[in-house]
Amino acid sequence: QTVLTQEPSFSVSPGGTVTLTCGLSSGSVSGGYFPNWYQQTPGQAPRTLIYDTSTRSSGVPDRFSGSILGNKAALTITGAQADDESDYYCALYMGRGLWVFGGGTKLTVL
Amino acid sequence: EVQLVESGGGLVQPGGSLRLSCAASGFTFNTYWMTWVRQAPGKGLEWVADIREDGGEKFYADSVTGRFTISRDNVKNSLYLQMNSLRAEDTAVYYCAIWVRFSGDIRSESFQHWGQGTLVAVSA
């Protein structure tokens, strides 16, 4: 069974930089998995932030960026703001119509 | 404006059935794959199923295979999820989303535009 591992929680100071990661149990994350990142605040639907590793979705501020760091997908927030406090989920496309989500990272901005 | 509106959720007993709907508007529905993603209370997102533009291909998570059926009606611009043999662990908010597979001519894979979700509660 494929498992994506994310940090359960992370804290960043306002104006600071934070990098969240997404690891794959069966090996390395590559662009071939089209890594996606989704942001979700309590009671709201997910919002697409990043897809295809590093492409920002429409309307997403450029303080959000995606990359591959080592063998993981990464989401970096540069200049964190209070309203970035959310849950962040990575997702990989495994092929043949199958997707898998990570367990999510709860980001606190304080 | 793209809109996805889920409906059909509710309280159902274990072993029961429920049919979710997702009404789509603001885009050419029959040119996109569609997907269902769920979220159990206090838990993370879980991909459930997806369906090709013409309904000819369907894929399911292992956790729902054999119990859930995804379908679509391209005349009514609607996506469906028939859920049978429901279990307590199926309790979740169910979201529909558009699965975008190309950006122009370039291969791309992402879920864009999500509905607000519908809550399914399985309990005696």
PDB file of C-alpha atoms in Angstrom:
ATOM      1  CA  GLN A   1       0.000   0.000   0.000  1.00  0.00           C
ATOM      2  CA  THR A   2       1.316   3.401  -0.996  1.00  0.00           C
ATOM      3  CA  VAL A   3       1.714   5.900   1.841  1.00  0.00           C
ATOM      4  CA  LEU A   4       2.602   9.572   1.571  1.00  0.00           C
ATOM      5  CA  THR A   5       4.264  11.002   4.657  1.00  0.00           C
ATOM      6  CA  GLN A   6       3.869  14.623   5.711  1.00  0.00           C
ATOM      7  CA  GLU A   7       4.904  16.394   8.882  1.00  0.00           C
ATOM      8  CA  PRO A   8       1.852  16.285  11.185  1.00  0.00           C
ATOM      9  CA  SER A   9       2.387  19.859  12.279  1.00  0.00           C
ATOM     10  CA  PHE A  10       4.636  22.820  11.698  1.00  0.00           C
ATOM     11  CA  SER A  11       4.922  26.297  13.112  1.00  0.00           C
ATOM     12  CA  VAL A  12       6.197  29.452  11.433  1.00  0.00           C
ATOM     13  CA  SER A  13       6.493  33.052  12.539  1.00  0.00           C
ATOM     14  CA  PRO A  14       4.701  35.756  10.571  1.00  0.00           C
ATOM     15  CA  GLY A  15       7.004  36.808   7.742  1.00  0.00           C
ATOM     16  CA  GLY A  16       9.025  33.644   8.061  1.00  0.00           C
ATOM     17  CA  THR A  17       9.709  30.850   5.617  1.00  0.00           C
ATOM     18  CA  VAL A  18       8.601  27.265   6.017  1.00  0.00           C
ATOM     19  CA  THR A  19       9.014  24.179   3.854  1.00  0.00           C
ATOM     20  CA  LEU A  20       6.574  21.302   4.125  1.00  0.00           C
ATOM     21  CA  THR A  21       7.528  17.970   2.620  1.00  0.00           C
ATOM     22  CA  CYS A  22       5.829  14.916   1.157  1.00  0.00           C
ATOM     23  CA  GLY A  23       7.618  11.589   1.099  1.00  0.00           C
ATOM     24  CA  LEU A  24       6.686   8.373  -0.678  1.00  0.00           C
ATOM     25  CA  SER A  25       6.839   5.059   1.150  1.00  0.00           C
ATOM     26  CA  SER A  26       7.840   3.116  -1.939  1.00  0.00           C
ATOM     27  CA  GLY A  27      10.660   5.372  -3.086  1.00  0.00           C
ATOM     28  CA  SER A  28      11.394   8.855  -4.343  1.00  0.00           C
ATOM     29  CA  VAL A  29       8.897  11.480  -5.411  1.00  0.00           C
ATOM     30  CA  SER A  30       9.566  12.735  -8.912  1.00  0.00           C
ATOM     31  CA  GLY A  31       7.833  15.009 -11.358  1.00  0.00           C
ATOM     32  CA  GLY A  32       6.359  11.930 -12.974  1.00  0.00           C
ATOM     33  CA  TYR A  33       3.937  11.735 -10.076  1.00  0.00           C
ATOM     34  CA  PHE A  34       2.685  15.292 -10.807  1.00  0.00           C
ATOM     35  CA  PRO A  35       2.827  16.366  -7.138  1.00  0.00           C
ATOM     36  CA  ASN A  36      -0.100  18.512  -6.029  1.00  0.00           C
ATOM     37  CA  TRP A  37      -0.566  20.630  -2.912  1.00  0.00           C
ATOM     38  CA  TYR A  38      -3.940  21.571  -1.454  1.00  0.00           C
ATOM     39  CA  GLN A  39      -4.784  24.040   1.290  1.00  0.00           C
ATOM     40  CA  GLN A  40      -7.771  23.587   3.563  1.00  0.00           C
ATOM     41  CA  THR A  41      -9.128  25.669   6.407  1.00  0.00           C
ATOM     42  CA  PRO A  42     -11.614  24.160   8.893  1.00  0.00           C
ATOM     43  CA  GLY A  43     -15.090  23.718   7.459  1.00  0.00           C
ATOM     44  CA  GLN A  44     -14.022  24.674   3.956  1.00  0.00           C
ATOM     45  CA  ALA A  45     -13.412  22.730   0.777  1.00  0.00           C
ATOM     46  CA  PRO A  46      -9.815  22.165  -0.291  1.00  0.00           C
ATOM     47  CA  ARG A  47      -8.174  24.780  -2.471  1.00  0.00           C
ATOM     48  CA  THR A  48      -5.648  23.839  -5.125  1.00  0.00           C
ATOM     49  CA  LEU A  49      -2.339  25.608  -4.523  1.00  0.00           C
ATOM     50  CA  ILE A  50       0.313  23.840  -6.592  1.00  0.00           C
ATOM     51  CA  TYR A  51       0.159  21.174  -9.270  1.00  0.00           C
ATOM     52  CA  ASP A  52       2.650  19.435 -11.556  1.00  0.00           C
ATOM     53  CA  THR A  53       5.320  19.918  -8.864  1.00  0.00           C
ATOM     54  CA  SER A  54       5.653  23.691  -9.147  1.00  0.00           C
ATOM     55  CA  THR A  55       2.789  25.285 -11.098  1.00  0.00           C
ATOM     56  CA  ARG A  56       0.720  27.690  -9.032  1.00  0.00           C
ATOM     57  CA  SER A  57      -3.003  27.438  -9.483  1.00  0.00           C
ATOM     58  CA  SER A  58      -4.886  30.528 -10.621  1.00  0.00           C
ATOM     59  CA  GLY A  59      -4.968  33.251  -7.980  1.00  0.00           C
ATOM     60  CA  VAL A  60      -2.396  31.649  -5.685  1.00  0.00           C
ATOM     61  CA  PRO A  61       0.107  34.196  -4.332  1.00  0.00           C
ATOM     62  CA  ASP A  62       3.712  33.779  -5.404  1.00  0.00           C
ATOM     63  CA  ARG A  63       4.825  33.311  -1.805  1.00  0.00           C
ATOM     64  CA  PHE A  64       3.748  29.689  -2.351  1.00  0.00           C
ATOM     65  CA  SER A  65       6.155  27.577  -4.368  1.00  0.00           C
ATOM     66  CA  GLY A  66       6.555  23.891  -5.075  1.00  0.00           C
ATOM     67  CA  SER A  67       9.614  21.822  -5.821  1.00  0.00           C
ATOM     68  CA  ILE A  68      11.321  18.468  -5.453  1.00  0.00           C
ATOM     69  CA  LEU A  69      13.818  18.483  -2.574  1.00  0.00           C
ATOM     70  CA  GLY A  70      15.941  15.386  -2.485  1.00  0.00           C
ATOM     71  CA  ASN A  71      13.478  12.533  -2.773  1.00  0.00           C
ATOM     72  CA  LYS A  72      10.410  14.443  -1.605  1.00  0.00           C
ATOM     73  CA  ALA A  73       7.923  16.939  -2.942  1.00  0.00           C
ATOM     74  CA  ALA A  74       8.094  20.240  -1.110  1.00  0.00           C
ATOM     75  CA  LEU A  75       5.850  23.240  -0.553  1.00  0.00           C
ATOM     76  CA  THR A  76       7.595  26.423   0.547  1.00  0.00           C
ATOM     77  CA  ILE A  77       5.819  29.447   1.935  1.00  0.00           C
ATOM     78  CA  THR A  78       8.025  32.545   1.884  1.00  0.00           C
ATOM     79  CA  GLY A  79       6.838  35.445   4.005  1.00  0.00           C
ATOM     80  CA  ALA A  80       4.102  33.545   5.839  1.00  0.00           C
ATOM     81  CA  GLN A  81       0.939  35.440   6.688  1.00  0.00           C
ATOM     82  CA  ALA A  82      -1.636  34.833   9.375  1.00  0.00           C
ATOM     83  CA  ASP A  83      -4.200  33.572   6.904  1.00  0.00           C
ATOM     84  CA  ASP A  84      -1.776  30.873   5.740  1.00  0.00           C
ATOM     85  CA  GLU A  85      -2.662  29.022   8.933  1.00  0.00           C
ATOM     86  CA  SER A  86      -4.330  25.944   7.438  1.00  0.00           C
ATOM     87  CA  ASP A  87      -3.997  22.264   6.763  1.00  0.00           C
ATOM     88  CA  TYR A  88      -1.862  21.387   3.750  1.00  0.00           C
ATOM     89  CA  TYR A  89      -2.176  18.146   1.828  1.00  0.00           C
ATOM     90  CA  CYS A  90       0.047  16.719  -0.850  1.00  0.00           C
ATOM     91  CA  ALA A  91      -1.261  14.322  -3.480  1.00  0.00           C
ATOM     92  CA  LEU A  92       0.445  12.193  -6.098  1.00  0.00           C
ATOM     93  CA  TYR A  93      -0.960  10.706  -9.270  1.00  0.00           C
ATOM     94  CA  MET A  94       0.069   7.051  -9.228  1.00  0.00           C
ATOM     95  CA  GLY A  95      -1.131   6.291 -12.747  1.00  0.00           C
ATOM     96  CA  ARG A  96      -4.039   4.200 -14.045  1.00  0.00           C
ATOM     97  CA  GLY A  97      -6.515   6.635 -12.561  1.00  0.00           C
ATOM     98  CA  LEU A  98      -5.244   6.236  -9.018  1.00  0.00           C
ATOM     99  CA  TRP A  99      -4.409   9.042  -6.611  1.00  0.00           C
ATOM    100  CA  VAL A 100      -3.048   9.089  -3.100  1.00  0.00           C
ATOM    101  CA  PHE A 101      -3.114  11.896  -0.528  1.00  0.00           C
ATOM    102  CA  GLY A 102      -0.725  12.520   2.302  1.00  0.00           C
ATOM    103  CA  GLY A 103      -1.967  12.716   5.867  1.00  0.00           C
ATOM    104  CA  GLY A 104      -1.715  16.500   5.921  1.00  0.00           C
ATOM    105  CA  THR A 105       0.311  19.090   7.809  1.00  0.00           C
ATOM    106  CA  LYS A 106      -1.323  21.494  10.226  1.00  0.00           C
ATOM    107  CA  LEU A 107       0.488  24.810   9.866  1.00  0.00           C
ATOM    108  CA  THR A 108       0.384  27.316  12.679  1.00  0.00           C
ATOM    109  CA  VAL A 109       1.464  30.906  12.122  1.00  0.00           C
ATOM    110  CA  LEU A 110       2.479  32.557  15.378  1.00  0.00           C
TER     111      LEU A 110
ATOM    112  CA  GLU B   1     -18.089  30.705 -13.150  1.00  0.00           C
ATOM    113  CA  VAL B   2     -17.355  27.066 -12.428  1.00  0.00           C
ATOM    114  CA  GLN B   3     -19.721  25.576  -9.872  1.00  0.00           C
ATOM    115  CA  LEU B   4     -19.906  22.120  -8.375  1.00  0.00           C
ATOM    116  CA  VAL B   5     -22.770  21.456  -5.978  1.00  0.00           C
ATOM    117  CA  GLU B   6     -22.960  18.155  -4.134  1.00  0.00           C
ATOM    118  CA  SER B   7     -26.167  16.764  -2.681  1.00  0.00           C
ATOM    119  CA  GLY B   8     -27.640  13.530  -1.417  1.00  0.00           C
ATOM    120  CA  GLY B   9     -25.774  13.146   1.846  1.00  0.00           C
ATOM    121  CA  GLY B  10     -27.456  12.209   5.092  1.00  0.00           C
ATOM    122  CA  LEU B  11     -27.710   9.686   7.886  1.00  0.00           C
ATOM    123  CA  VAL B  12     -27.877   6.033   6.867  1.00  0.00           C
ATOM    124  CA  GLN B  13     -27.651   2.777   8.793  1.00  0.00           C
ATOM    125  CA  PRO B  14     -24.741   0.374   8.341  1.00  0.00           C
ATOM    126  CA  GLY B  15     -25.364  -1.811   5.330  1.00  0.00           C
ATOM    127  CA  GLY B  16     -27.555   0.816   3.736  1.00  0.00           C
ATOM    128  CA  SER B  17     -27.227   2.708   0.461  1.00  0.00           C
ATOM    129  CA  LEU B  18     -27.020   6.312  -0.597  1.00  0.00           C
ATOM    130  CA  ARG B  19     -26.593   8.100  -3.928  1.00  0.00           C
ATOM    131  CA  LEU B  20     -24.631  11.318  -4.064  1.00  0.00           C
ATOM    132  CA  SER B  21     -24.973  13.826  -6.872  1.00  0.00           C
ATOM    133  CA  CYS B  22     -22.737  16.629  -8.068  1.00  0.00           C
ATOM    134  CA  ALA B  23     -24.328  19.246 -10.309  1.00  0.00           C
ATOM    135  CA  ALA B  24     -21.789  20.945 -12.546  1.00  0.00           C
ATOM    136  CA  SER B  25     -22.024  24.274 -14.349  1.00  0.00           C
ATOM    137  CA  GLY B  26     -19.806  26.943 -15.848  1.00  0.00           C
ATOM    138  CA  PHE B  27     -17.584  24.611 -17.856  1.00  0.00           C
ATOM    139  CA  THR B  28     -17.855  21.988 -20.587  1.00  0.00           C
ATOM    140  CA  PHE B  29     -18.622  19.033 -18.368  1.00  0.00           C
ATOM    141  CA  ASN B  30     -18.242  16.321 -20.995  1.00  0.00           C
ATOM    142  CA  THR B  31     -14.610  17.233 -21.692  1.00  0.00           C
ATOM    143  CA  TYR B  32     -13.284  16.596 -18.186  1.00  0.00           C
ATOM    144  CA  TRP B  33     -12.561  13.634 -15.997  1.00  0.00           C
ATOM    145  CA  MET B  34     -14.297  13.976 -12.649  1.00  0.00           C
ATOM    146  CA  THR B  35     -13.428  12.678  -9.211  1.00  0.00           C
ATOM    147  CA  TRP B  36     -14.809  12.084  -5.719  1.00  0.00           C
ATOM    148  CA  VAL B  37     -12.645  12.750  -2.658  1.00  0.00           C
ATOM    149  CA  ARG B  38     -13.784  12.249   0.929  1.00  0.00           C
ATOM    150  CA  GLN B  39     -12.736  13.427   4.356  1.00  0.00           C
ATOM    151  CA  ALA B  40     -13.685  11.638   7.544  1.00  0.00           C
ATOM    152  CA  PRO B  41     -14.326  13.872  10.576  1.00  0.00           C
ATOM    153  CA  GLY B  42     -11.024  15.246  11.848  1.00  0.00           C
ATOM    154  CA  LYS B  43      -9.053  13.249   9.278  1.00  0.00           C
ATOM    155  CA  GLY B  44      -7.260  13.887   6.008  1.00  0.00           C
ATOM    156  CA  LEU B  45      -8.373  13.744   2.413  1.00  0.00           C
ATOM    157  CA  GLU B  46      -8.893  10.377   0.738  1.00  0.00           C
ATOM    158  CA  TRP B  47      -9.331   9.858  -3.003  1.00  0.00           C
ATOM    159  CA  VAL B  48     -12.407   7.700  -3.679  1.00  0.00           C
ATOM    160  CA  ALA B  49     -13.067   7.318  -7.406  1.00  0.00           C
ATOM    161  CA  ASP B  50     -12.818   8.964 -10.799  1.00  0.00           C
ATOM    162  CA  ILE B  51     -14.425   8.678 -14.196  1.00  0.00           C
ATOM    163  CA  ARG B  52     -13.417   9.496 -17.750  1.00  0.00           C
ATOM    164  CA  GLU B  53     -15.127  12.183 -19.803  1.00  0.00           C
ATOM    165  CA  ASP B  54     -17.390   9.702 -21.576  1.00  0.00           C
ATOM    166  CA  GLY B  55     -17.841   7.404 -18.587  1.00  0.00           C
ATOM    167  CA  GLY B  56     -15.900   4.661 -20.333  1.00  0.00           C
ATOM    168  CA  GLU B  57     -13.199   4.304 -17.671  1.00  0.00           C
ATOM    169  CA  LYS B  58     -13.665   4.273 -13.930  1.00  0.00           C
ATOM    170  CA  PHE B  59     -11.185   3.788 -11.107  1.00  0.00           C
ATOM    171  CA  TYR B  60     -11.728   3.200  -7.412  1.00  0.00           C
ATOM    172  CA  ALA B  61      -9.809   3.230  -4.167  1.00  0.00           C
ATOM    173  CA  ASP B  62      -9.376  -0.239  -2.660  1.00  0.00           C
ATOM    174  CA  SER B  63     -11.475   0.846   0.329  1.00  0.00           C
ATOM    175  CA  VAL B  64     -14.616   1.265  -1.796  1.00  0.00           C
ATOM    176  CA  THR B  65     -14.112  -1.175  -4.671  1.00  0.00           C
ATOM    177  CA  GLY B  66     -17.115  -3.424  -5.108  1.00  0.00           C
ATOM    178  CA  ARG B  67     -19.353  -1.216  -2.955  1.00  0.00           C
ATOM    179  CA  PHE B  68     -19.308   2.188  -4.650  1.00  0.00           C
ATOM    180  CA  THR B  69     -20.073   3.028  -8.277  1.00  0.00           C
ATOM    181  CA  ILE B  70     -19.190   6.292  -9.954  1.00  0.00           C
ATOM    182  CA  SER B  71     -21.213   7.436 -12.949  1.00  0.00           C
ATOM    183  CA  ARG B  72     -22.071  10.556 -14.883  1.00  0.00           C
ATOM    184  CA  ASP B  73     -24.804  12.002 -17.078  1.00  0.00           C
ATOM    185  CA  ASN B  74     -23.297  14.355 -19.629  1.00  0.00           C
ATOM    186  CA  VAL B  75     -26.742  15.555 -20.706  1.00  0.00           C
ATOM    187  CA  LYS B  76     -27.624  16.621 -17.175  1.00  0.00           C
ATOM    188  CA  ASN B  77     -24.044  17.765 -16.410  1.00  0.00           C
ATOM    189  CA  SER B  78     -24.066  15.639 -13.301  1.00  0.00           C
ATOM    190  CA  LEU B  79     -21.718  13.280 -11.503  1.00  0.00           C
ATOM    191  CA  TYR B  80     -22.939  10.542  -9.198  1.00  0.00           C
ATOM    192  CA  LEU B  81     -21.635   8.203  -6.540  1.00  0.00           C
ATOM    193  CA  GLN B  82     -23.781   5.201  -5.687  1.00  0.00           C
ATOM    194  CA  MET B  83     -22.727   3.909  -2.285  1.00  0.00           C
ATOM    195  CA  ASN B  84     -23.876   0.454  -1.170  1.00  0.00           C
ATOM    196  CA  SER B  85     -23.074  -1.704   1.844  1.00  0.00           C
ATOM    197  CA  LEU B  86     -22.121   1.386   3.786  1.00  0.00           C
ATOM    198  CA  ARG B  87     -19.900   1.076   6.842  1.00  0.00           C
ATOM    199  CA  ALA B  88     -19.198   3.369   9.770  1.00  0.00           C
ATOM    200  CA  GLU B  89     -15.792   4.124   8.267  1.00  0.00           C
ATOM    201  CA  ASP B  90     -17.491   5.608   5.191  1.00  0.00           C
ATOM    202  CA  THR B  91     -18.687   8.501   7.363  1.00  0.00           C
ATOM    203  CA  ALA B  92     -17.173  11.587   5.746  1.00  0.00           C
ATOM    204  CA  VAL B  93     -17.727  14.749   3.794  1.00  0.00           C
ATOM    205  CA  TYR B  94     -17.707  13.812   0.127  1.00  0.00           C
ATOM    206  CA  TYR B  95     -16.350  16.331  -2.368  1.00  0.00           C
ATOM    207  CA  CYS B  96     -16.546  16.259  -6.137  1.00  0.00           C
ATOM    208  CA  ALA B  97     -13.830  17.948  -8.159  1.00  0.00           C
ATOM    209  CA  ILE B  98     -12.721  18.411 -11.735  1.00  0.00           C
ATOM    210  CA  TRP B  99      -9.681  16.348 -12.693  1.00  0.00           C
ATOM    211  CA  VAL B 100      -7.703  18.412 -15.168  1.00  0.00           C
ATOM    212  CA  ARG B 101      -5.390  16.225 -17.241  1.00  0.00           C
ATOM    213  CA  PHE B 102      -3.971  18.631 -19.763  1.00  0.00           C
ATOM    214  CA  SER B 103      -2.841  22.236 -19.829  1.00  0.00           C
ATOM    215  CA  GLY B 104      -3.148  23.058 -23.490  1.00  0.00           C
ATOM    216  CA  ASP B 105      -1.289  20.217 -25.174  1.00  0.00           C
ATOM    217  CA  ILE B 106       0.906  19.530 -22.157  1.00  0.00           C
ATOM    218  CA  ARG B 107       0.199  16.636 -19.815  1.00  0.00           C
ATOM    219  CA  SER B 108      -0.941  17.864 -16.428  1.00  0.00           C
ATOM    220  CA  GLU B 109      -2.639  16.202 -13.478  1.00  0.00           C
ATOM    221  CA  SER B 110      -4.557  18.078 -10.806  1.00  0.00           C
ATOM    222  CA  PHE B 111      -7.888  18.489  -9.117  1.00  0.00           C
ATOM    223  CA  GLN B 112      -9.225  21.931  -9.873  1.00  0.00           C
ATOM    224  CA  HIS B 113     -12.458  23.469  -8.647  1.00  0.00           C
ATOM    225  CA  TRP B 114     -13.953  21.645  -5.699  1.00  0.00           C
ATOM    226  CA  GLY B 115     -17.525  21.565  -4.499  1.00  0.00           C
ATOM    227  CA  GLN B 116     -18.429  22.411  -0.901  1.00  0.00           C
ATOM    228  CA  GLY B 117     -19.088  18.792  -0.034  1.00  0.00           C
ATOM    229  CA  THR B 118     -21.962  16.739   1.318  1.00  0.00           C
ATOM    230  CA  LEU B 119     -21.870  14.898   4.644  1.00  0.00           C
ATOM    231  CA  VAL B 120     -22.556  11.179   4.820  1.00  0.00           C
ATOM    232  CA  ALA B 121     -23.013   9.719   8.292  1.00  0.00           C
ATOM    233  CA  VAL B 122     -23.243   5.946   8.696  1.00  0.00           C
ATOM    234  CA  SER B 123     -24.586   5.012  12.097  1.00  0.00           C
ATOM    235  CA  ALA B 124     -27.187   2.815  13.745  1.00  0.00           C
TER     236      ALA B 124
END
